[in-house]
Amino acid sequence: GGDHTITYPILQALAAKHGPVGLVHVDAHTDTGDTALGEKIYHGSPFRRCVEEGLLDCGRVVQIGIRGSSYDPDPHKYCWEQGFRVVPAEECWMKSLEPLMREVRAQMGDKPMYISFDIDGLDPAYAPGTGTPEIAGLTPAQALEIIRGCKGLNIVGCDLVEVAPMYDVSGNTALLAANLLFEMLCVLPGVKTL
């Protein structure tokens, strides 16, 4: 669905109920920018705003698939300073992410956590229908490994954002997004699967 700004009010509501939550964030970008065109709330800033409001348990934030252009010479510095784990896309190339997800599961523990999945985390060969595509991204199989790797965690919510169907006449981006959302529903606590 909509741009990544939607995650900010969702996390405000979840933190009001559960306290600061962990986060598995799949994206080409860290979305920790400060301002754009003078605005502090935009699709590139939601996680900075969440940090500022104490909505995230920063030691339990993992960002996977990060790559691409940046307006900053050290684009991960802010994230590292907060205690986030940043997993650049090149650390994911041509391998299974099951070992990474075992580490992520241990890091999340049994405390509340949230999954935020930006479709641009995937390579535009698979998901061109997004506003800020970046080459050399994750594959659909790796996306499934990430989502399925969250099964059994204390997931209190999830989203899938930044799908822009008008940029993909084939409809493949929307199809992929719908399947990833289905997979997220299947890993929610208490859901029985075969």
Short mmCIF file of C-alpha atoms in Angstrom, two decimals:
data_model
loop_
_atom_site.label_atom_id
_atom_site.label_comp_id
_atom_site.label_asym_id
_atom_site.label_seq_id
_atom_site.Cartn_x
_atom_site.Cartn_y
_atom_site.Cartn_z
CA GLY A 1 0.00 0.00 0.00
CA GLY A 2 0.91 3.63 0.71
CA ASP A 3 4.25 5.26 1.26
CA HIS A 4 6.43 4.42 4.25
CA THR A 5 5.09 7.35 6.27
CA ILE A 6 2.15 5.12 7.28
CA THR A 7 4.42 3.08 9.56
CA TYR A 8 4.99 6.05 11.88
CA PRO A 9 1.43 6.39 13.28
CA ILE A 10 1.07 2.61 13.39
CA LEU A 11 4.15 2.37 15.59
CA GLN A 12 2.86 5.24 17.75
CA ALA A 13 -0.28 3.20 18.46
CA LEU A 14 1.59 -0.06 19.03
CA ALA A 15 4.14 1.55 21.37
CA ALA A 16 1.29 3.11 23.36
CA LYS A 17 0.02 -0.42 23.99
CA HIS A 18 3.24 -2.49 24.15
CA GLY A 19 6.02 0.00 24.86
CA PRO A 20 8.99 0.27 22.46
CA VAL A 21 8.92 -2.54 19.90
CA GLY A 22 11.55 -4.40 17.93
CA LEU A 23 11.57 -4.00 14.16
CA VAL A 24 12.47 -6.13 11.16
CA HIS A 25 12.68 -3.54 8.39
CA VAL A 26 13.21 -4.69 4.79
CA ASP A 27 14.05 -1.80 2.47
CA ALA A 28 16.55 -0.40 -0.01
CA HIS A 29 16.81 2.69 2.24
CA THR A 30 17.14 3.21 5.99
CA ASP A 31 14.31 5.79 6.06
CA THR A 32 16.06 7.70 8.83
CA GLY A 33 16.41 11.02 7.02
CA ASP A 34 15.68 14.20 8.91
CA THR A 35 13.90 16.54 6.47
CA ALA A 36 12.96 16.81 2.81
CA LEU A 37 11.85 20.09 1.26
CA GLY A 38 11.54 21.44 4.79
CA GLU A 39 9.21 18.66 5.96
CA LYS A 40 10.10 16.43 8.89
CA ILE A 41 7.46 13.79 8.13
CA TYR A 42 7.91 12.08 4.77
CA HIS A 43 8.54 8.58 3.45
CA GLY A 44 12.28 8.83 4.08
CA SER A 45 12.02 9.81 7.76
CA PRO A 46 9.60 7.53 9.64
CA PHE A 47 12.19 5.61 11.63
CA ARG A 48 14.04 8.76 12.74
CA ARG A 49 10.75 10.13 14.04
CA CYS A 50 10.08 6.79 15.77
CA VAL A 51 13.49 6.90 17.46
CA GLU A 52 12.90 10.47 18.62
CA GLU A 53 9.60 9.46 20.22
CA GLY A 54 10.99 6.32 21.86
CA LEU A 55 8.73 4.00 19.85
CA LEU A 56 11.49 1.53 18.93
CA ASP A 57 13.58 -0.80 21.07
CA CYS A 58 16.67 0.26 19.11
CA GLY A 59 18.77 -2.73 20.15
CA ARG A 60 16.16 -4.90 18.44
CA VAL A 61 15.99 -3.09 15.10
CA VAL A 62 17.31 -4.92 12.03
CA GLN A 63 17.31 -3.30 8.58
CA ILE A 64 17.81 -5.75 5.70
CA GLY A 65 18.56 -5.07 2.03
CA ILE A 66 19.88 -1.53 2.44
CA ARG A 67 21.61 -0.17 -0.66
CA GLY A 68 21.52 2.47 -3.33
CA SER A 69 21.89 6.19 -3.53
CA SER A 70 22.06 8.47 -0.53
CA TYR A 71 22.24 12.17 0.23
CA ASP A 72 24.81 11.49 2.93
CA PRO A 73 28.41 10.25 2.57
CA ASP A 74 27.88 7.95 5.57
CA PRO A 75 24.25 6.85 5.20
CA HIS A 76 24.33 4.21 7.95
CA LYS A 77 25.94 6.36 10.64
CA TYR A 78 22.67 7.49 12.24
CA CYS A 79 21.37 3.90 12.37
CA TRP A 80 24.56 2.54 13.91
CA GLU A 81 24.56 5.34 16.50
CA GLN A 82 21.04 4.24 17.55
CA GLY A 83 22.14 0.60 17.88
CA PHE A 84 20.35 -0.67 14.76
CA ARG A 85 21.74 -3.66 12.91
CA VAL A 86 22.11 -2.70 9.24
CA VAL A 87 22.41 -5.58 6.77
CA PRO A 88 23.43 -4.13 3.38
CA ALA A 89 22.09 -5.86 0.29
CA GLU A 90 25.55 -7.00 -0.75
CA GLU A 91 25.72 -9.14 2.40
CA CYS A 92 22.61 -10.94 1.09
CA TRP A 93 23.62 -11.51 -2.51
CA MET A 94 23.55 -15.10 -3.80
CA LYS A 95 22.85 -16.79 -0.49
CA SER A 96 20.11 -18.06 1.75
CA LEU A 97 19.00 -15.67 4.49
CA GLU A 98 18.00 -18.48 6.87
CA PRO A 99 21.25 -18.10 8.88
CA LEU A 100 20.65 -14.34 9.18
CA MET A 101 17.09 -14.93 10.33
CA ARG A 102 18.26 -17.32 13.05
CA GLU A 103 20.36 -14.43 14.39
CA VAL A 104 17.45 -12.01 14.03
CA ARG A 105 15.13 -14.38 15.91
CA ALA A 106 17.61 -14.56 18.78
CA GLN A 107 17.93 -10.77 18.77
CA MET A 108 14.14 -10.22 18.84
CA GLY A 109 13.57 -12.68 21.68
CA ASP A 110 9.99 -12.93 22.93
CA LYS A 111 9.28 -9.20 23.19
CA PRO A 112 6.83 -7.42 20.85
CA MET A 113 8.15 -6.71 17.36
CA TYR A 114 6.90 -5.33 14.06
CA ILE A 115 7.66 -6.17 10.41
CA SER A 116 7.86 -3.28 7.95
CA PHE A 117 8.48 -4.36 4.36
CA ASP A 118 9.16 -1.78 1.65
CA ILE A 119 8.70 -3.39 -1.76
CA ASP A 120 11.84 -1.58 -3.00
CA GLY A 121 13.83 -3.92 -0.77
CA LEU A 122 13.37 -6.32 -3.68
CA ASP A 123 15.30 -5.92 -6.89
CA PRO A 124 13.35 -3.94 -9.53
CA ALA A 125 13.65 -6.94 -11.85
CA TYR A 126 10.98 -8.49 -9.59
CA ALA A 127 9.22 -5.37 -8.29
CA PRO A 128 9.56 -2.40 -10.67
CA GLY A 129 6.31 -0.83 -9.47
CA THR A 130 7.73 1.45 -6.79
CA GLY A 131 8.72 5.08 -6.59
CA THR A 132 12.37 4.69 -5.57
CA PRO A 133 13.77 1.54 -7.22
CA GLU A 134 17.38 0.55 -6.52
CA ILE A 135 19.27 -2.13 -8.42
CA ALA A 136 20.88 -5.24 -6.87
CA GLY A 137 18.18 -5.94 -4.33
CA LEU A 138 16.72 -9.01 -2.68
CA THR A 139 14.95 -11.83 -4.50
CA PRO A 140 11.39 -13.01 -3.81
CA ALA A 141 12.81 -16.21 -2.31
CA GLN A 142 14.89 -14.17 0.13
CA ALA A 143 11.81 -12.11 1.01
CA LEU A 144 10.02 -15.34 1.90
CA GLU A 145 12.98 -16.46 4.01
CA ILE A 146 12.82 -13.19 5.95
CA ILE A 147 9.07 -13.31 6.54
CA ARG A 148 8.94 -17.04 7.30
CA GLY A 149 11.98 -16.57 9.52
CA CYS A 150 9.81 -14.37 11.77
CA LYS A 151 7.35 -17.19 12.51
CA GLY A 152 7.10 -17.77 16.24
CA LEU A 153 8.17 -14.25 17.15
CA ASN A 154 5.88 -11.94 19.12
CA ILE A 155 4.69 -10.05 16.03
CA VAL A 156 2.26 -7.29 17.00
CA GLY A 157 1.85 -5.84 13.51
CA CYS A 158 3.21 -5.62 10.00
CA ASP A 159 2.99 -3.63 6.82
CA LEU A 160 4.01 -3.73 3.18
CA VAL A 161 4.51 -0.32 1.59
CA GLU A 162 5.59 1.66 -1.47
CA VAL A 163 3.79 -0.37 -4.14
CA ALA A 164 3.02 1.92 -7.09
CA PRO A 165 1.07 -0.13 -9.69
CA MET A 166 1.22 2.62 -12.32
CA TYR A 167 4.95 1.94 -12.69
CA ASP A 168 4.40 -1.73 -13.54
CA VAL A 169 1.97 -2.47 -16.35
CA SER A 170 2.57 -6.22 -15.91
CA GLY A 171 1.02 -6.20 -12.44
CA ASN A 172 3.86 -8.38 -11.11
CA THR A 173 4.78 -5.96 -8.32
CA ALA A 174 1.23 -5.99 -6.93
CA LEU A 175 1.09 -9.79 -7.26
CA LEU A 176 4.36 -10.16 -5.37
CA ALA A 177 3.22 -7.68 -2.71
CA ALA A 178 -0.08 -9.51 -2.21
CA ASN A 179 1.74 -12.80 -1.76
CA LEU A 180 4.18 -11.28 0.74
CA LEU A 181 1.26 -9.84 2.73
CA PHE A 182 -0.37 -13.27 2.74
CA GLU A 183 2.89 -14.73 4.06
CA MET A 184 2.98 -12.08 6.81
CA LEU A 185 -0.55 -12.99 7.86
CA CYS A 186 0.54 -16.63 8.05
CA VAL A 187 3.36 -15.90 10.52
CA LEU A 188 1.25 -13.87 12.96
CA PRO A 189 1.00 -15.44 16.42
CA GLY A 190 -1.75 -18.02 16.75
CA VAL A 191 -2.20 -18.58 13.01
CA LYS A 192 -2.35 -22.28 12.14
CA THR A 193 -0.65 -23.29 8.88
CA LEU A 194 -0.08 -26.66 7.27
#
